[in-house]
Amino acid sequence: MSAFADVDQFVKSANRVTQMGDLASLLTDVVAALGFDYVALMHHVAAPERSRWAVHVVDYPDEWRMQIRTQRYLAEDPVLTACQRSAAAFLWSDLPALFAMSPRQKEILDHAFACGLGEGFTVPRS
């Protein structure tokens, strides 16, 4: 099967999904087939703007998810910062070339790696 056929099948399957759990399963299967360990698909919206329609599918390690909450990383997350500055996909190892990371942002990335995340690949919404 060609890569285009794989993508086409994924799009068709995703368009039939009606439950967030089904979307999570579909994404997890697809990223595993592509060789990735984890997936995150989310709307980045401020807490007051959150609605039941916001997409939030994340299967990061539990330790990292706890760190995000307890250390309040989202406000300064370097990946989210890069998403706001780039319409193109990027590797996490390229973050220093995209913008000057603060010491806190470098700490966040170091903690992500310590919790089991390695190289990441992010496609921002344009």
mmCIF file of C-alpha atoms in Angstrom:
data_model
loop_
_atom_site.group_PDB
_atom_site.id
_atom_site.type_symbol
_atom_site.label_atom_id
_atom_site.label_comp_id
_atom_site.label_asym_id
_atom_site.label_seq_id
_atom_site.Cartn_x
_atom_site.Cartn_y
_atom_site.Cartn_z
ATOM 1 C CA MET A 1 0.000 0.000 0.000
ATOM 2 C CA SER A 2 1.288 3.490 -0.805
ATOM 3 C CA ALA A 3 1.831 6.196 1.796
ATOM 4 C CA PHE A 4 -0.964 8.214 0.180
ATOM 5 C CA ALA A 5 -3.360 5.274 0.478
ATOM 6 C CA ASP A 6 -2.414 4.928 4.158
ATOM 7 C CA VAL A 7 -3.072 8.606 4.784
ATOM 8 C CA ASP A 8 -6.317 8.463 2.810
ATOM 9 C CA GLN A 9 -7.496 5.490 4.874
ATOM 10 C CA PHE A 10 -6.602 7.286 8.115
ATOM 11 C CA VAL A 11 -8.517 10.408 7.048
ATOM 12 C CA LYS A 12 -11.577 8.347 6.128
ATOM 13 C CA SER A 13 -11.429 6.480 9.432
ATOM 14 C CA ALA A 14 -10.925 9.685 11.430
ATOM 15 C CA ASN A 15 -13.910 11.304 9.720
ATOM 16 C CA ARG A 16 -16.129 8.416 10.881
ATOM 17 C CA VAL A 17 -15.098 8.722 14.528
ATOM 18 C CA THR A 18 -17.825 9.960 16.860
ATOM 19 C CA GLN A 19 -16.236 9.263 20.260
ATOM 20 C CA MET A 20 -13.004 10.701 21.665
ATOM 21 C CA GLY A 21 -11.934 7.222 22.823
ATOM 22 C CA ASP A 22 -12.227 5.897 19.273
ATOM 23 C CA LEU A 23 -10.113 8.788 17.992
ATOM 24 C CA ALA A 24 -7.513 8.060 20.671
ATOM 25 C CA SER A 25 -7.361 4.383 19.631
ATOM 26 C CA LEU A 26 -7.085 5.266 15.948
ATOM 27 C CA LEU A 27 -4.286 7.767 16.578
ATOM 28 C CA THR A 28 -2.408 5.433 18.889
ATOM 29 C CA ASP A 29 -2.501 2.675 16.271
ATOM 30 C CA VAL A 30 -1.381 4.996 13.475
ATOM 31 C CA VAL A 31 1.529 6.544 15.364
ATOM 32 C CA ALA A 32 2.680 3.092 16.522
ATOM 33 C CA ALA A 33 2.680 1.930 12.885
ATOM 34 C CA LEU A 34 4.793 4.976 12.035
ATOM 35 C CA GLY A 35 7.288 4.074 14.774
ATOM 36 C CA PHE A 36 6.365 6.716 17.356
ATOM 37 C CA ASP A 37 5.911 5.820 21.031
ATOM 38 C CA TYR A 38 3.424 8.533 22.019
ATOM 39 C CA VAL A 39 0.861 10.850 20.524
ATOM 40 C CA ALA A 40 -0.694 14.145 21.549
ATOM 41 C CA LEU A 41 -3.456 15.862 19.628
ATOM 42 C CA MET A 42 -4.984 18.830 21.341
ATOM 43 C CA HIS A 43 -6.573 22.176 21.025
ATOM 44 C CA HIS A 44 -4.432 24.706 22.828
ATOM 45 C CA VAL A 45 -7.073 26.866 24.450
ATOM 46 C CA ALA A 46 -7.061 28.888 27.633
ATOM 47 C CA ALA A 47 -8.886 27.297 30.562
ATOM 48 C CA PRO A 48 -11.906 29.658 30.454
ATOM 49 C CA GLU A 49 -12.324 28.877 26.754
ATOM 50 C CA ARG A 50 -12.247 25.102 27.178
ATOM 51 C CA SER A 51 -15.336 23.388 26.033
ATOM 52 C CA ARG A 52 -16.514 19.851 25.637
ATOM 53 C CA TRP A 53 -15.659 20.249 21.938
ATOM 54 C CA ALA A 54 -11.943 20.799 22.517
ATOM 55 C CA VAL A 55 -9.860 17.861 21.306
ATOM 56 C CA HIS A 56 -7.495 16.397 23.881
ATOM 57 C CA VAL A 57 -5.888 13.041 23.104
ATOM 58 C CA VAL A 58 -2.603 12.446 24.941
ATOM 59 C CA ASP A 59 -0.907 9.189 25.796
ATOM 60 C CA TYR A 60 2.316 10.589 27.244
ATOM 61 C CA PRO A 61 3.858 8.746 30.223
ATOM 62 C CA ASP A 62 1.938 9.311 33.468
ATOM 63 C CA GLU A 63 5.013 10.772 35.184
ATOM 64 C CA TRP A 64 5.310 13.459 32.504
ATOM 65 C CA ARG A 65 1.601 14.253 32.590
ATOM 66 C CA MET A 66 1.861 14.756 36.353
ATOM 67 C CA GLN A 67 4.910 17.005 35.921
ATOM 68 C CA ILE A 68 3.026 19.154 33.412
ATOM 69 C CA ARG A 69 0.259 19.747 35.956
ATOM 70 C CA THR A 70 2.239 20.073 39.167
ATOM 71 C CA GLN A 71 5.024 22.206 37.691
ATOM 72 C CA ARG A 72 2.607 24.305 35.586
ATOM 73 C CA TYR A 73 4.614 23.756 32.433
ATOM 74 C CA LEU A 74 1.939 24.589 29.858
ATOM 75 C CA ALA A 75 2.306 28.364 30.142
ATOM 76 C CA GLU A 76 5.964 28.144 29.091
ATOM 77 C CA ASP A 77 6.031 24.876 27.164
ATOM 78 C CA PRO A 78 8.698 25.277 24.448
ATOM 79 C CA VAL A 79 6.801 23.063 21.999
ATOM 80 C CA LEU A 80 3.660 25.185 22.352
ATOM 81 C CA THR A 81 5.766 28.327 21.956
ATOM 82 C CA ALA A 82 7.212 26.939 18.727
ATOM 83 C CA CYS A 83 3.693 26.075 17.519
ATOM 84 C CA GLN A 84 2.718 29.721 17.916
ATOM 85 C CA ARG A 85 5.714 30.828 15.858
ATOM 86 C CA SER A 86 5.770 28.258 13.080
ATOM 87 C CA ALA A 87 3.300 26.898 10.577
ATOM 88 C CA ALA A 88 5.735 24.168 9.544
ATOM 89 C CA ALA A 89 6.299 20.839 11.278
ATOM 90 C CA PHE A 90 9.411 20.647 13.428
ATOM 91 C CA LEU A 91 11.542 18.264 15.461
ATOM 92 C CA TRP A 92 11.945 19.037 19.129
ATOM 93 C CA SER A 93 15.718 18.933 18.681
ATOM 94 C CA ASP A 94 15.296 21.940 16.350
ATOM 95 C CA LEU A 95 13.593 24.108 18.993
ATOM 96 C CA PRO A 96 16.766 26.120 19.791
ATOM 97 C CA ALA A 97 16.965 27.114 16.114
ATOM 98 C CA LEU A 98 13.330 28.256 16.085
ATOM 99 C CA PHE A 99 13.554 30.668 19.031
ATOM 100 C CA ALA A 100 15.744 31.537 22.012
ATOM 101 C CA MET A 101 14.532 29.226 24.760
ATOM 102 C CA SER A 102 14.445 30.549 28.311
ATOM 103 C CA PRO A 103 16.176 28.588 31.076
ATOM 104 C CA ARG A 104 12.709 27.451 32.242
ATOM 105 C CA GLN A 105 11.887 26.158 28.730
ATOM 106 C CA LYS A 106 15.174 24.235 28.613
ATOM 107 C CA GLU A 107 14.305 22.766 32.020
ATOM 108 C CA ILE A 108 10.882 21.713 30.734
ATOM 109 C CA LEU A 109 12.422 19.934 27.759
ATOM 110 C CA ASP A 110 15.013 18.233 29.999
ATOM 111 C CA HIS A 111 12.226 17.017 32.306
ATOM 112 C CA ALA A 112 10.283 15.666 29.336
ATOM 113 C CA PHE A 113 13.288 13.607 28.266
ATOM 114 C CA ALA A 114 13.845 12.406 31.851
ATOM 115 C CA CYS A 115 10.227 11.217 31.970
ATOM 116 C CA GLY A 116 10.584 9.054 28.879
ATOM 117 C CA LEU A 117 9.902 11.358 25.960
ATOM 118 C CA GLY A 118 12.627 11.429 23.369
ATOM 119 C CA GLU A 119 12.775 13.221 20.057
ATOM 120 C CA GLY A 120 9.415 14.701 19.249
ATOM 121 C CA PHE A 121 7.826 15.702 15.979
ATOM 122 C CA THR A 122 5.110 18.349 16.077
ATOM 123 C CA VAL A 123 2.778 19.597 13.383
ATOM 124 C CA PRO A 124 1.238 22.896 14.465
ATOM 125 C CA ARG A 125 -2.140 24.022 13.317
ATOM 126 C CA SER A 126 -1.683 26.842 10.871
#
